[in-house]
PDB file of C-alpha atoms in Angstrom:
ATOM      1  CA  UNK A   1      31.765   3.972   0.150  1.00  0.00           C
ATOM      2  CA  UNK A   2      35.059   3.824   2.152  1.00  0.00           C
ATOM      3  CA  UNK A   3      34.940  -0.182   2.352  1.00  0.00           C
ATOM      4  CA  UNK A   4      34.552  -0.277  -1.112  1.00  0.00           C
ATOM      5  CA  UNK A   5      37.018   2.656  -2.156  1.00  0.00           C
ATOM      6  CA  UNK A   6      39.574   0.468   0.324  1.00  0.00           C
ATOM      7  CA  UNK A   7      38.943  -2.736  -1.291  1.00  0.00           C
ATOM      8  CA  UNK A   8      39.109  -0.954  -4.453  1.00  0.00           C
ATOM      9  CA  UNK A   9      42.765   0.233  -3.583  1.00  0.00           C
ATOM     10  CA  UNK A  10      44.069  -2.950  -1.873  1.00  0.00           C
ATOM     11  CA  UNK A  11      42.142  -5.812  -4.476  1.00  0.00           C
ATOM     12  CA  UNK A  12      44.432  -7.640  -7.133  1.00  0.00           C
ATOM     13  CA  UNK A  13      41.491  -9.377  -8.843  1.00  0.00           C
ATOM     14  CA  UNK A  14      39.019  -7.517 -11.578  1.00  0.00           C
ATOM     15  CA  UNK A  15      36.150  -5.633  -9.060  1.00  0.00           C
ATOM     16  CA  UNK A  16      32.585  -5.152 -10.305  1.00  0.00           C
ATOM     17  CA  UNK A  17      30.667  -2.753  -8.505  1.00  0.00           C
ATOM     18  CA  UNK A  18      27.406  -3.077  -7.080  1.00  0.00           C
ATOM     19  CA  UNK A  19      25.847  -0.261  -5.146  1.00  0.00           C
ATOM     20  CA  UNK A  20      22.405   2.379  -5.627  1.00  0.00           C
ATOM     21  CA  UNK A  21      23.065   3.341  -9.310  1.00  0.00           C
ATOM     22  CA  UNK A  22      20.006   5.133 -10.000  1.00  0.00           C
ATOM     23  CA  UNK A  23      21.257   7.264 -12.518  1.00  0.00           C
ATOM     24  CA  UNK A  24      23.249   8.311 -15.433  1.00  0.00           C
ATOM     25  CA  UNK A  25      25.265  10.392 -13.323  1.00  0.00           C
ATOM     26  CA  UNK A  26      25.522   7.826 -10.219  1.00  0.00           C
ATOM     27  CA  UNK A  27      27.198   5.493 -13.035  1.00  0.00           C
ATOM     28  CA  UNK A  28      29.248   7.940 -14.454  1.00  0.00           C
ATOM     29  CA  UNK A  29      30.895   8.946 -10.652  1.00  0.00           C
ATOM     30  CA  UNK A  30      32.027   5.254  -9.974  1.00  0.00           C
ATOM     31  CA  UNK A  31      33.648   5.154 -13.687  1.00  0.00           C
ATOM     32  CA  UNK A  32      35.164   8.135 -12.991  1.00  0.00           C
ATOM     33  CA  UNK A  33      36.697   7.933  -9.462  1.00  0.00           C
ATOM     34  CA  UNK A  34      37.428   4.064 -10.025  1.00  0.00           C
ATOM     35  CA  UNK A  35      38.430   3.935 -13.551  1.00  0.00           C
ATOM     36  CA  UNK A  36      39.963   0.426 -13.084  1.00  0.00           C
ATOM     37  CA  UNK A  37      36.588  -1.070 -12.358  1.00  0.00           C
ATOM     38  CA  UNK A  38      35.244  -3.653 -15.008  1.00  0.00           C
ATOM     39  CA  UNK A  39      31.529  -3.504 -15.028  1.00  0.00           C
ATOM     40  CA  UNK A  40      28.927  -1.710 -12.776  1.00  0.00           C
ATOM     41  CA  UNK A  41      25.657  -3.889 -11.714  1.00  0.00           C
ATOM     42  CA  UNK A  42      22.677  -1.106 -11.771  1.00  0.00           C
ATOM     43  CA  UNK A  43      20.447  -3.754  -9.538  1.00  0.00           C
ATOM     44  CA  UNK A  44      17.649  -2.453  -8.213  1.00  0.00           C
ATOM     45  CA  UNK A  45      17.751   0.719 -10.020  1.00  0.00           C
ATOM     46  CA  UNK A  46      17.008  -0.788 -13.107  1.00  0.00           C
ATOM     47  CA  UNK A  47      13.231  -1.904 -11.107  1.00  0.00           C
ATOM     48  CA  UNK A  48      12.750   1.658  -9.950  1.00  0.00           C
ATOM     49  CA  UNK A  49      13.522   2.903 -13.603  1.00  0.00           C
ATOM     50  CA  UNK A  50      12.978   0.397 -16.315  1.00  0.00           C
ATOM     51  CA  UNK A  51      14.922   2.894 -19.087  1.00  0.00           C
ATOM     52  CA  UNK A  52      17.676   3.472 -16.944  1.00  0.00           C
ATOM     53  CA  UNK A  53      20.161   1.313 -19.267  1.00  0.00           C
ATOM     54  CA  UNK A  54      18.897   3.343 -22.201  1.00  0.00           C
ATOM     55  CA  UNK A  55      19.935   6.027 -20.384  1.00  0.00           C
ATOM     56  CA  UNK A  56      23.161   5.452 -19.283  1.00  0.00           C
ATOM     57  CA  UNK A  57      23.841   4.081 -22.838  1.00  0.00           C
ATOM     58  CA  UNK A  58      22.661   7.337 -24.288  1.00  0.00           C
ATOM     59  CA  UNK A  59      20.152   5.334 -26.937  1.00  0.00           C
ATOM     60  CA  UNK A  60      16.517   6.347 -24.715  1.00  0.00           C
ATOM     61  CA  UNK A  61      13.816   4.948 -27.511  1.00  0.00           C
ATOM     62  CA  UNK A  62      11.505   7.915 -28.568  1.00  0.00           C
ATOM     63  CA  UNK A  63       8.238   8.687 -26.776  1.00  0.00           C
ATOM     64  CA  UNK A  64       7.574   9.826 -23.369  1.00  0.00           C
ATOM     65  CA  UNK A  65       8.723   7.924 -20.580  1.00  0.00           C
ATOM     66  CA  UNK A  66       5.521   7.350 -19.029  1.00  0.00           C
ATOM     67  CA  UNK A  67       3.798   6.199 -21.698  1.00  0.00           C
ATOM     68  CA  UNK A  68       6.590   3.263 -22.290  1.00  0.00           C
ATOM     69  CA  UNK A  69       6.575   2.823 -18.422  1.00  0.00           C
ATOM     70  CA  UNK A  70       2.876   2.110 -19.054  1.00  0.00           C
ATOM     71  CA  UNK A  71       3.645  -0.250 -21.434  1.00  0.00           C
ATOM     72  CA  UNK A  72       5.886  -2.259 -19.404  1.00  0.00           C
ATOM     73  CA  UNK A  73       4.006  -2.348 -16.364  1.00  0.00           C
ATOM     74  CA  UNK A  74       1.247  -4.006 -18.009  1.00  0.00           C
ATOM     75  CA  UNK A  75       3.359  -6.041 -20.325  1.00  0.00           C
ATOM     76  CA  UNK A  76       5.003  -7.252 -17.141  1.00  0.00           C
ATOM     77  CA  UNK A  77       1.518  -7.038 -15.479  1.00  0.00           C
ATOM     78  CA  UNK A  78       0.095  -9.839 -18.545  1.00  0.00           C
ATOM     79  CA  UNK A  79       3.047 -12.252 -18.298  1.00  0.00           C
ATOM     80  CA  UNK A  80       3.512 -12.343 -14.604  1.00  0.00           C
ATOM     81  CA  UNK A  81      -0.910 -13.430 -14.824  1.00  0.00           C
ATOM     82  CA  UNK A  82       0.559 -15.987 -18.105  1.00  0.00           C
ATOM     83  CA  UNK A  83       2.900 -18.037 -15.589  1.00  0.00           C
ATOM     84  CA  UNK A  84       1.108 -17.546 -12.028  1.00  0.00           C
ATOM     85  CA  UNK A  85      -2.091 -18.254 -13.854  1.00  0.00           C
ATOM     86  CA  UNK A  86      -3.800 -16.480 -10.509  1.00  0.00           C
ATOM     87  CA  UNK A  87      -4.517 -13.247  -9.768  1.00  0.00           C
ATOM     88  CA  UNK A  88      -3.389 -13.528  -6.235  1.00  0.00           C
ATOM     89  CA  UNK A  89       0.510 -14.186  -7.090  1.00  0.00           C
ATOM     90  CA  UNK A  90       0.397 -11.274  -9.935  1.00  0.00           C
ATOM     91  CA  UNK A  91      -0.933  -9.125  -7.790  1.00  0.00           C
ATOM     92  CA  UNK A  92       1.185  -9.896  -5.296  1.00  0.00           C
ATOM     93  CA  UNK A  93       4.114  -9.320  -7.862  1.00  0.00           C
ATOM     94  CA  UNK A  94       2.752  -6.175  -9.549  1.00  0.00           C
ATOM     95  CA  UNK A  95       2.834  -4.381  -5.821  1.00  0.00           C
ATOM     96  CA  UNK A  96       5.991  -5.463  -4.833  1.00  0.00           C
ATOM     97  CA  UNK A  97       7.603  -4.149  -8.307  1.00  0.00           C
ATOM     98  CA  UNK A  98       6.211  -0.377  -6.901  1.00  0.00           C
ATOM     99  CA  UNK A  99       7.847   0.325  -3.928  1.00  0.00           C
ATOM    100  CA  UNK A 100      10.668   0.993  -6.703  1.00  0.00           C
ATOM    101  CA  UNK A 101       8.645   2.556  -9.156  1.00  0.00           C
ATOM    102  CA  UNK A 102       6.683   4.639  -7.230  1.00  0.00           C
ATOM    103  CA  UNK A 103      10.012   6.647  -6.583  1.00  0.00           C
ATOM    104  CA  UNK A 104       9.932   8.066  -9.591  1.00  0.00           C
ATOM    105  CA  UNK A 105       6.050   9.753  -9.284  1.00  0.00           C
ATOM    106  CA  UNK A 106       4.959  13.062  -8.011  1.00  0.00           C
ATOM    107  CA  UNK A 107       3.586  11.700  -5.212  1.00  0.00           C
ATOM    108  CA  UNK A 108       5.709   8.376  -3.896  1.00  0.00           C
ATOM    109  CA  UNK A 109       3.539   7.631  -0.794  1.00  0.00           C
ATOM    110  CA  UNK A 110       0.204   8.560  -2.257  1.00  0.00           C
ATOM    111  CA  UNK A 111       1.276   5.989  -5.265  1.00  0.00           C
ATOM    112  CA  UNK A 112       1.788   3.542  -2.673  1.00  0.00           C
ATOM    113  CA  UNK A 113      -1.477   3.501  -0.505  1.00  0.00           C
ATOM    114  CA  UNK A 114      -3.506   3.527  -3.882  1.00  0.00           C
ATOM    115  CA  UNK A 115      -1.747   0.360  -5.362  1.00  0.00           C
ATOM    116  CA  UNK A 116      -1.853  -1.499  -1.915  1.00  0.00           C
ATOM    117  CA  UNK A 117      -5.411  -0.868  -1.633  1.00  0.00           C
ATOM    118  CA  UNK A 118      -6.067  -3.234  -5.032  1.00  0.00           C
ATOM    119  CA  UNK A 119      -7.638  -5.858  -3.771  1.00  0.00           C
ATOM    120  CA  UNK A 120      -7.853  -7.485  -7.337  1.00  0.00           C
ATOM    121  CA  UNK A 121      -6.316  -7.348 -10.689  1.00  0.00           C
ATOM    122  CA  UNK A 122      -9.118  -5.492 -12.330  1.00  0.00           C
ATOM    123  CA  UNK A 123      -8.677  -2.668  -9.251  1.00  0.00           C
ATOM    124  CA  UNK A 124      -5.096  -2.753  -9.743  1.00  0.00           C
ATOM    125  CA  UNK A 125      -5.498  -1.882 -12.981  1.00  0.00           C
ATOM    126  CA  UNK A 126      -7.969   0.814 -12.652  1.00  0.00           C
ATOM    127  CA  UNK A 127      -5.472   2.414 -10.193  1.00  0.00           C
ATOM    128  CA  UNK A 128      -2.518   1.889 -12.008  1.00  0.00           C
ATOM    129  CA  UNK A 129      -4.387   4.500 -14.861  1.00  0.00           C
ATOM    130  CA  UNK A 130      -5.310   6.861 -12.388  1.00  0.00           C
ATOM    131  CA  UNK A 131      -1.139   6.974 -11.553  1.00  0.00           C
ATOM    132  CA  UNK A 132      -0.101   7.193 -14.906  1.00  0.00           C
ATOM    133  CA  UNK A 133      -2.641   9.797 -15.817  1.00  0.00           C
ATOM    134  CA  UNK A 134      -2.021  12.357 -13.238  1.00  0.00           C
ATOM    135  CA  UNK A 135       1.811  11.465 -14.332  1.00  0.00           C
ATOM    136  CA  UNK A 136       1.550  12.372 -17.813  1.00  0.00           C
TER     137      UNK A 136
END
């Protein structure tokens, strides 16, 4: 942070930040040590915890968070499959999109191995239940 905090001092010109913002309180330290900064780009946060605008924001929709994670994995799961039109690519996709979600489970590593092993789209979704069961 001392590159940025010295850029921060020294720039002329309106600064955005961009750093690990991975939660309310991450956002809320940056507004409040650099209260001249204009906007705040949450990045790959936002992958690792899809209702971490809401959050900031204060305006979290109702229901439990794992059953609207849930939701958007296989939302995202459906429309990845509706423009790859292959299971290969979605698959592909859908795995990638953990390493940042699985952050957020009991059990990172273990979340890992078990969506890695998918070696189709009907697998992946079978283990993708499993997860969110032993989450919720």
């Amino acid at each position: 942070m001392d590159v940025f905090d010295h850029m921060y001092e020294e720039s002329t010109h309106p600064v955005i930040y961009n750093g690990d913002i991975k939660s309310p309180q991450d956002y809320e330290k940056i507004l409040k040590d650099h209260p001249g900064i204009q906007a705040v780009m949450i990045g790959r946060g936002l992958l690792a915890d899809p209702a971490l605008a809401e959050r900031i924001k204060g305006t979290e929709a109702d229901g439990t968070y794992i059953s609207r994670l849930k939701e958007y994995v296989r939302a995202l799961c459906d429309a990845y499959f509706s423009v790859y039109k292959d299971e290969r690519n979605t698959l592909f996709k859908m795995k990638e999109l953990w390493n940042f979600l699985a952050s957020n489970t009991k059990d990172p590593e273990k979340t890992l191995r078990l969506i890695r092993r998918a070696h189709d789209l009907a697998e992946y979704k079978a283990t993708v239940n499993r997860v969110f069961d032993t989450e919720g």
